[in-house]
Short mmCIF file of C-alpha atoms and ligand atoms in Angstrom, two decimals:
data_model
loop_
_atom_site.label_atom_id
_atom_site.label_comp_id
_atom_site.label_asym_id
_atom_site.label_seq_id
_atom_site.Cartn_x
_atom_site.Cartn_y
_atom_site.Cartn_z
CA MET L 29 -16.95 -19.91 0.43
CA LEU L 30 -14.43 -20.68 -2.32
CA ASP L 31 -13.54 -24.32 -3.21
CA ILE L 32 -9.77 -23.73 -3.76
CA LYS L 33 -7.95 -26.53 -5.76
CA ILE L 34 -4.30 -26.70 -4.44
CA THR L 35 -1.44 -28.02 -6.68
CA LYS L 36 1.77 -27.74 -4.93
CA THR L 37 5.20 -27.24 -6.73
CA THR L 38 7.40 -30.07 -7.20
CA HIS L 39 10.48 -27.73 -7.48
CA PRO L 40 10.37 -25.55 -4.31
CA LYS L 41 12.69 -22.71 -4.70
CA GLU L 42 15.57 -21.93 -2.31
CA LYS L 43 14.41 -19.39 0.40
CA PRO L 44 16.40 -16.18 0.98
CA GLN L 45 19.28 -16.96 3.17
CA ASP L 46 20.19 -13.40 4.24
CA GLU L 47 16.86 -11.68 5.25
CA SER L 48 18.67 -8.33 5.76
CA LYS L 49 19.14 -8.22 2.00
CA LEU L 50 15.47 -8.93 0.99
CA GLY L 51 14.52 -5.42 -0.39
CA PHE L 52 11.07 -5.03 -1.41
CA GLY L 53 9.15 -7.10 -3.78
CA LYS L 54 12.14 -8.62 -5.55
CA GLN L 55 11.61 -12.38 -5.12
CA PHE L 56 8.38 -14.36 -4.98
CA SER L 57 7.17 -17.36 -2.97
CA ASP L 58 6.58 -20.86 -4.46
CA HIS L 59 2.87 -20.43 -5.21
CA MET L 60 0.19 -18.00 -6.36
CA PHE L 61 -3.67 -17.91 -6.08
CA LEU L 62 -5.67 -17.50 -9.35
CA MET L 63 -9.24 -17.26 -10.20
CA ASP L 64 -11.19 -16.24 -13.40
CA TYR L 65 -14.37 -14.26 -13.97
CA THR L 66 -16.71 -14.65 -16.88
CA ALA L 67 -19.67 -12.42 -17.18
CA GLY L 68 -22.91 -14.35 -16.59
CA GLU L 69 -21.01 -17.04 -14.74
CA GLY L 70 -19.26 -15.16 -12.05
CA TRP L 71 -15.87 -16.09 -10.47
CA HIS L 72 -14.74 -19.72 -11.04
CA ASP L 73 -11.71 -22.00 -10.92
CA ALA L 74 -10.21 -20.78 -7.65
CA ARG L 75 -6.78 -22.48 -7.42
CA ILE L 76 -3.30 -22.30 -5.94
CA VAL L 77 -0.62 -23.31 -8.35
CA PRO L 78 3.21 -23.03 -8.59
CA TYR L 79 4.22 -19.41 -9.10
CA GLY L 80 5.25 -18.55 -12.61
CA PRO L 81 4.33 -16.76 -15.85
CA TRP L 82 1.17 -17.25 -17.77
CA GLU L 83 0.46 -16.63 -21.33
CA MET L 84 -1.66 -13.70 -22.58
CA ASP L 85 -2.89 -12.65 -25.99
CA PRO L 86 -1.32 -9.34 -27.07
CA ALA L 87 -4.68 -7.89 -27.53
CA THR L 88 -5.74 -8.48 -23.87
CA THR L 89 -7.62 -5.52 -22.58
CA VAL L 90 -5.33 -4.77 -19.62
CA PHE L 91 -2.40 -4.22 -22.00
CA HIS L 92 -4.11 -1.36 -23.75
CA TYR L 93 -6.76 0.18 -21.57
CA ALA L 94 -5.21 -0.51 -18.05
CA GLN L 95 -8.30 -2.02 -16.43
CA GLU L 96 -6.31 -3.21 -13.46
CA ILE L 97 -6.41 -2.79 -9.56
CA PHE L 98 -4.33 -4.20 -6.84
CA GLU L 99 -3.92 -4.33 -3.08
CA GLY L 100 -1.00 -4.44 -0.68
CA MET L 101 -1.08 -6.45 2.52
CA LYS L 102 1.46 -8.38 4.66
CA ALA L 103 1.84 -11.60 6.68
CA TYR L 104 3.70 -11.34 9.81
CA ARG L 105 5.56 -14.05 11.89
CA THR L 106 5.29 -13.70 15.59
CA ALA L 107 7.97 -14.71 18.19
CA GLU L 108 6.08 -17.86 18.94
CA GLY L 109 6.11 -18.66 15.19
CA LYS L 110 2.41 -17.88 14.49
CA ILE L 111 1.62 -16.28 11.27
CA GLN L 112 -0.88 -13.24 11.26
CA LEU L 113 -2.50 -10.73 8.94
CA PHE L 114 -3.37 -7.03 9.65
CA ARG L 115 -7.05 -5.90 9.14
CA PRO L 116 -7.49 -8.12 5.79
CA GLU L 117 -11.10 -7.31 5.66
CA CYS L 118 -10.14 -3.61 5.11
CA ASN L 119 -8.17 -4.51 2.03
CA ALA L 120 -10.97 -6.75 0.71
CA ASN L 121 -13.34 -3.82 1.18
CA ARG L 122 -11.06 -1.37 -0.51
CA PHE L 123 -10.51 -3.84 -3.26
CA ASN L 124 -14.06 -3.77 -4.12
CA ASP L 125 -14.27 0.05 -3.93
CA SER L 126 -11.43 0.20 -6.54
CA ALA L 127 -13.26 -2.63 -8.55
CA ASP L 128 -16.61 -0.52 -8.53
CA ARG L 129 -14.80 2.62 -9.91
CA LEU L 130 -12.85 0.68 -12.62
CA GLY L 131 -16.09 -1.13 -13.68
CA MET L 132 -14.80 -4.47 -12.51
CA PRO L 133 -16.65 -7.30 -10.77
CA PRO L 134 -16.38 -7.35 -6.98
CA ILE L 135 -15.10 -10.20 -5.03
CA PRO L 136 -17.05 -11.19 -1.80
CA PRO L 137 -14.81 -9.90 1.05
CA GLU L 138 -15.01 -13.32 2.77
CA ASP L 139 -13.74 -15.02 -0.42
CA PHE L 140 -10.92 -12.46 -0.75
CA VAL L 141 -9.74 -13.11 2.77
CA GLN L 142 -10.07 -16.73 2.32
CA ALA L 143 -8.00 -16.70 -0.78
CA VAL L 144 -5.18 -14.72 1.07
CA LYS L 145 -5.22 -17.07 3.98
CA ALA L 146 -5.04 -19.91 1.93
CA LEU L 147 -2.07 -18.82 -0.15
CA VAL L 148 -0.13 -17.64 2.98
CA ASP L 149 -0.94 -21.00 4.69
CA VAL L 150 0.57 -23.13 1.71
CA ASP L 151 3.58 -20.58 1.62
CA ARG L 152 3.89 -20.09 5.31
CA ASP L 153 7.60 -21.13 5.41
CA TRP L 154 8.13 -17.93 3.14
CA VAL L 155 7.13 -15.63 5.86
CA PRO L 156 10.55 -14.14 6.96
CA HIS L 157 11.69 -14.67 10.57
CA SER L 158 13.77 -11.49 11.22
CA ASP L 159 12.66 -8.29 12.87
CA GLY L 160 10.93 -5.93 10.44
CA ALA L 161 10.80 -8.38 7.53
CA SER L 162 7.44 -9.78 6.47
CA LEU L 163 5.63 -11.56 3.57
CA TYR L 164 4.25 -8.71 1.36
CA ILE L 165 1.13 -9.98 -0.35
CA ARG L 166 0.01 -8.38 -3.47
CA PRO L 167 -3.61 -9.27 -4.66
CA PHE L 168 -4.54 -7.99 -8.23
CA CYS L 169 -7.11 -8.10 -10.91
CA ILE L 170 -6.84 -7.55 -14.55
CA ALA L 171 -9.25 -7.51 -17.43
CA THR L 172 -8.56 -10.39 -19.73
CA ASP L 173 -10.99 -9.95 -22.85
CA VAL L 174 -9.13 -10.20 -26.07
CA GLY L 175 -9.86 -7.25 -28.49
CA LEU L 176 -9.34 -3.62 -28.93
CA GLY L 177 -12.85 -2.29 -28.36
CA VAL L 178 -13.05 0.14 -25.46
CA HIS L 179 -15.59 -1.23 -23.00
CA ALA L 180 -15.65 -2.78 -19.54
CA ALA L 181 -14.43 -6.33 -20.13
CA LYS L 182 -16.45 -9.46 -19.62
CA HIS L 183 -13.50 -11.58 -18.44
CA TYR L 184 -11.05 -11.03 -15.68
CA ARG L 185 -8.42 -12.82 -13.59
CA PHE L 186 -7.81 -12.23 -9.99
CA ALA L 187 -4.32 -13.33 -8.78
CA ILE L 188 -2.39 -13.02 -5.53
CA ILE L 189 1.41 -13.29 -5.32
CA CYS L 190 3.73 -13.03 -2.30
CA ALA L 191 7.12 -11.58 -1.81
CA PRO L 192 9.28 -11.94 1.36
CA SER L 193 10.29 -8.33 1.86
CA GLY L 194 12.24 -6.07 4.13
CA ALA L 195 11.96 -2.28 4.37
CA TYR L 196 10.29 -0.47 1.55
CA TYR L 197 12.80 2.40 1.62
CA ALA L 198 16.51 1.60 1.65
CA GLU L 199 16.65 4.43 4.41
CA GLY L 200 14.63 2.08 6.84
CA LEU L 201 13.59 4.28 9.65
CA ASP L 202 15.95 7.15 8.62
CA PRO L 203 13.95 10.19 7.46
CA VAL L 204 13.11 10.44 3.72
CA ARG L 205 13.36 13.70 1.78
CA ILE L 206 10.28 14.65 -0.15
CA TYR L 207 9.78 16.92 -3.17
CA VAL L 208 6.42 18.73 -3.30
CA GLU L 209 5.09 18.50 -6.89
CA ASP L 210 3.82 21.84 -8.23
CA GLU L 211 3.26 20.92 -11.91
CA TYR L 212 1.80 17.53 -12.36
CA ILE L 213 -1.24 16.26 -10.41
CA ARG L 214 -2.18 12.79 -9.19
CA ALA L 215 -5.85 13.00 -8.62
CA ALA L 216 -8.94 15.18 -9.11
CA PRO L 217 -12.51 14.97 -8.00
CA GLY L 218 -14.41 12.27 -9.95
CA LEU L 219 -11.20 10.60 -11.00
CA THR L 220 -9.58 7.41 -9.53
CA GLY L 221 -7.41 8.87 -6.83
CA PHE L 222 -9.06 6.92 -4.05
CA THR L 223 -8.49 3.54 -5.79
CA LYS L 224 -5.54 1.34 -5.89
CA CYS L 225 -5.32 1.15 -9.93
CA GLY L 226 -2.15 0.74 -11.64
CA GLY L 227 -2.92 3.92 -13.75
CA ASN L 228 -2.65 6.19 -10.75
CA TYR L 229 0.96 4.90 -10.24
CA ALA L 230 1.79 5.10 -13.94
CA ALA L 231 0.87 8.79 -14.11
CA SER L 232 2.79 9.55 -11.04
CA LEU L 233 6.19 8.27 -12.24
CA ILE L 234 7.25 11.22 -14.07
CA SER L 235 7.29 13.31 -10.85
CA GLN L 236 9.25 10.62 -9.13
CA VAL L 237 11.87 10.86 -11.88
CA LYS L 238 11.95 14.58 -11.32
CA ALA L 239 12.22 14.16 -7.58
CA HIS L 240 15.10 11.81 -7.84
CA GLU L 241 16.93 14.10 -10.28
CA LEU L 242 16.73 16.67 -7.49
CA GLY L 243 17.97 14.36 -4.89
CA TYR L 244 14.54 13.54 -3.21
CA GLU L 245 13.14 10.05 -2.68
CA GLN L 246 9.43 10.66 -3.29
CA THR L 247 6.75 13.21 -4.42
CA LEU L 248 4.19 14.95 -2.17
CA TRP L 249 1.05 15.61 -4.41
CA LEU L 250 -1.02 18.66 -3.95
CA ASP L 251 -4.85 18.71 -4.76
CA GLY L 252 -5.42 18.61 -8.63
CA VAL L 253 -7.81 21.64 -8.66
CA GLU L 254 -6.01 24.54 -6.90
CA HIS L 255 -2.47 23.00 -6.48
CA LYS L 256 -2.72 24.25 -2.82
CA TYR L 257 -3.70 21.51 -0.36
CA VAL L 258 -1.48 18.59 0.62
CA GLU L 259 -2.79 15.11 -0.46
CA GLU L 260 -0.49 12.10 -0.42
CA VAL L 261 3.01 10.82 -1.30
CA GLY L 262 3.48 8.32 -4.02
CA SER L 263 3.41 5.28 -1.88
CA MET L 264 2.05 6.58 1.40
CA ASN L 265 -0.38 8.80 3.12
CA CYS L 266 1.00 11.83 4.72
CA PHE L 267 0.80 13.24 8.29
CA PHE L 268 1.97 16.57 9.58
CA LYS L 269 2.19 17.41 13.34
CA ILE L 270 1.92 21.16 13.65
CA ASP L 271 1.77 22.85 17.04
CA GLY L 272 0.50 19.78 18.79
CA THR L 273 -2.19 18.83 16.25
CA VAL L 274 -1.64 15.92 13.66
CA TYR L 275 -3.05 16.75 10.29
CA THR L 276 -3.61 14.31 7.34
CA ALA L 277 -5.68 14.90 4.13
CA PRO L 278 -9.31 13.82 4.23
CA THR L 279 -10.27 10.77 2.12
CA VAL L 280 -12.92 12.51 -0.05
CA GLY L 281 -12.16 10.88 -3.32
CA THR L 282 -8.79 12.07 -4.22
CA VAL L 283 -6.63 10.30 -1.58
CA LEU L 284 -6.12 6.61 -1.05
CA PRO L 285 -7.84 5.42 2.12
CA GLY L 286 -4.82 3.70 3.55
CA VAL L 287 -5.31 0.94 6.16
CA THR L 288 -2.27 2.22 8.01
CA ARG L 289 -3.50 5.80 7.81
CA MET L 290 -6.77 4.79 9.34
CA SER L 291 -4.99 2.73 12.06
CA CYS L 292 -2.83 5.62 12.91
CA ILE L 293 -5.82 7.88 13.33
CA GLU L 294 -7.48 5.53 15.56
CA LEU L 295 -4.27 5.17 17.66
CA LEU L 296 -3.88 8.92 17.92
CA LYS L 297 -7.50 9.46 18.94
CA LYS L 298 -7.03 6.66 21.57
CA TRP L 299 -3.91 8.52 22.94
CA GLY L 300 -5.81 11.79 23.18
CA ILE L 301 -3.68 13.54 20.49
CA PRO L 302 -5.71 16.03 18.43
CA VAL L 303 -6.12 14.94 14.73
CA SER L 304 -7.43 16.94 12.04
CA GLU L 305 -8.78 15.74 8.60
CA GLU L 306 -9.32 19.23 7.37
CA ARG L 307 -7.69 20.06 4.20
CA LEU L 308 -4.21 21.58 4.90
CA PRO L 309 -2.42 24.20 2.56
CA ILE L 310 1.16 23.59 1.73
CA ALA L 311 1.82 27.27 2.53
CA ASP L 312 0.69 26.57 6.02
CA VAL L 313 3.05 23.68 6.34
CA MET L 314 6.18 25.72 5.00
CA LYS L 315 4.96 28.65 7.21
CA ALA L 316 4.72 26.43 10.26
CA SER L 317 8.21 25.14 9.49
CA HIS L 318 9.74 28.61 9.40
CA ASP L 319 7.87 29.52 12.57
CA GLY L 320 9.35 26.49 14.30
CA LYS L 321 5.99 24.77 14.53
CA LEU L 322 6.24 21.98 12.11
CA GLU L 323 7.11 19.34 14.66
CA GLU L 324 6.87 16.06 12.79
CA VAL L 325 6.16 14.69 9.18
CA PHE L 326 5.59 11.06 8.41
CA GLY L 327 4.21 8.79 5.68
CA THR L 328 2.10 5.70 6.35
CA GLY L 329 1.51 2.68 4.02
CA THR L 330 1.51 -1.12 4.25
CA ALA L 331 4.78 -1.34 2.48
CA ALA L 332 6.37 1.72 4.01
CA VAL L 333 4.88 1.17 7.47
CA ILE L 334 5.58 4.54 9.18
CA SER L 335 8.27 6.63 7.48
CA PRO L 336 9.59 9.73 8.96
CA VAL L 337 10.10 12.64 6.52
CA GLY L 338 13.18 14.85 7.24
CA GLU L 339 12.75 17.46 4.52
CA LEU L 340 10.19 18.94 2.15
CA ARG L 341 11.06 21.16 -0.74
CA TYR L 342 8.43 23.19 -2.26
CA GLU L 343 9.05 25.80 -5.07
CA GLY L 344 12.60 26.26 -3.97
CA ASP L 345 11.74 26.72 -0.35
CA VAL L 346 12.93 23.90 2.04
CA ALA L 347 11.54 22.68 5.38
CA HIS L 348 13.91 20.78 7.51
CA ILE L 349 11.99 18.69 10.07
CA ASN L 350 13.01 17.94 13.56
CA ASN L 351 16.66 18.25 12.68
CA GLY L 352 16.37 15.07 10.53
CA GLU L 353 15.50 12.95 13.49
CA ILE L 354 12.43 10.75 13.87
CA GLY L 355 9.86 12.56 15.98
CA GLU L 356 8.29 11.22 19.18
CA ILE L 357 4.74 10.58 17.85
CA THR L 358 6.20 9.08 14.72
CA HIS L 359 8.24 6.68 16.82
CA LYS L 360 5.36 5.83 19.21
CA LEU L 361 3.25 4.99 16.20
CA TYR L 362 5.84 2.92 14.60
CA ASN L 363 6.52 0.92 17.77
CA THR L 364 2.91 0.37 18.36
CA LEU L 365 1.85 -0.63 14.96
CA THR L 366 4.79 -2.89 14.31
CA GLY L 367 4.45 -4.18 17.92
CA ILE L 368 0.75 -5.31 17.15
CA GLN L 369 1.63 -6.62 13.61
CA TRP L 370 4.55 -8.76 14.74
CA GLY L 371 2.82 -9.86 18.02
CA LYS L 372 5.17 -8.14 20.37
CA LEU L 373 2.40 -6.11 21.84
CA PRO L 374 -1.13 -7.29 22.84
CA ASP L 375 -3.59 -6.50 20.15
CA ASP L 376 -6.17 -4.61 22.09
CA MET L 377 -7.60 -3.13 19.01
CA GLY L 378 -8.59 -6.56 17.53
CA TRP L 379 -6.62 -5.92 14.35
CA THR L 380 -4.72 -9.10 13.65
CA VAL L 381 -6.11 -12.33 12.18
CA LYS L 382 -4.11 -15.54 12.81
CA ILE L 383 -3.56 -18.03 9.87
C1 LIG M 417 1.43 -0.66 -0.20
O1 LIG M 417 1.80 0.09 0.65
O2 LIG M 417 1.15 -1.82 0.01
C2 LIG M 417 1.42 -0.24 -1.61
O3 LIG M 417 0.61 -0.77 -2.41
C3 LIG M 417 2.20 1.02 -2.03
C4 LIG M 417 3.17 0.73 -3.07
C5 LIG M 417 4.21 -0.17 -2.91
C6 LIG M 417 2.58 0.93 -4.37
#
């Protein structure tokens, strides 16, 4: 159990007036959570302080060797005005899996969740009121040693910031168009693909630039060894419904084990819809499209929620999915998940945690 010292701001910021214009991660709440780690001493100085910049030496490890990990979560306001989180212990556990791979110290999951709850409680007025908007929570950890030697640091800072946010994609629930990357790779066995480390995202940006130039919003990554099997989209896991079965890439080290991904699989199984986590060749996806059997494609993620995909482009071949309409299963998953998250549906899965 953390002993969290709380210092409230004396200059509260004005909250966003028009929640329809929030965008994603553009403005931040009044406070942030900080906690520091020193080897031999452990985590110390857990505190909630006014949100703002902090000073760092230019030789701080994270600037040079990218020893950094993060998480993405949301706090939702229910119609009765209650605030709730969605499966926060899953984020705490995944954070520690990332920490382990990056040689960083773990945080006891109960302390991680306590810190998130405490910050959201202090900033509860920042949780948006309107449909589809939520308080996006970004826990992250950076190496804070000062020096240019290459080694796992002995000092770290864990921080949590919060951003009242709307839809991740400007398209909202309109299908996004996706470019299948056939040159660069995002992950390979033994690397960091299963973690949420900033480096994964840094290395992916070149492909996003390429996709944008071609008029696509995001990149779908193929496996790093054979460039053959579908893995994930930049900020989402990806699902394909082909001839009645829903496929998604297995989480065997190269794909992020998404909390929304796992929740969708659990819901699909509960509804009796066949789900396959076998590796799926991109060639099979394109063939299914041409045979009229590619019924739905959608991405899942905390930020993106459930995002229908309307088009895939692979090596000059284009798959148009469901006439650019949101598919039935995609819609049902969206309604069920957001229904549970915003407290409009009973949480019979036991996924929500009240604050
Ligand atoms: C999330 O879905 O929470 C993410 O972290 C994805 C992205 C915005 C990097």
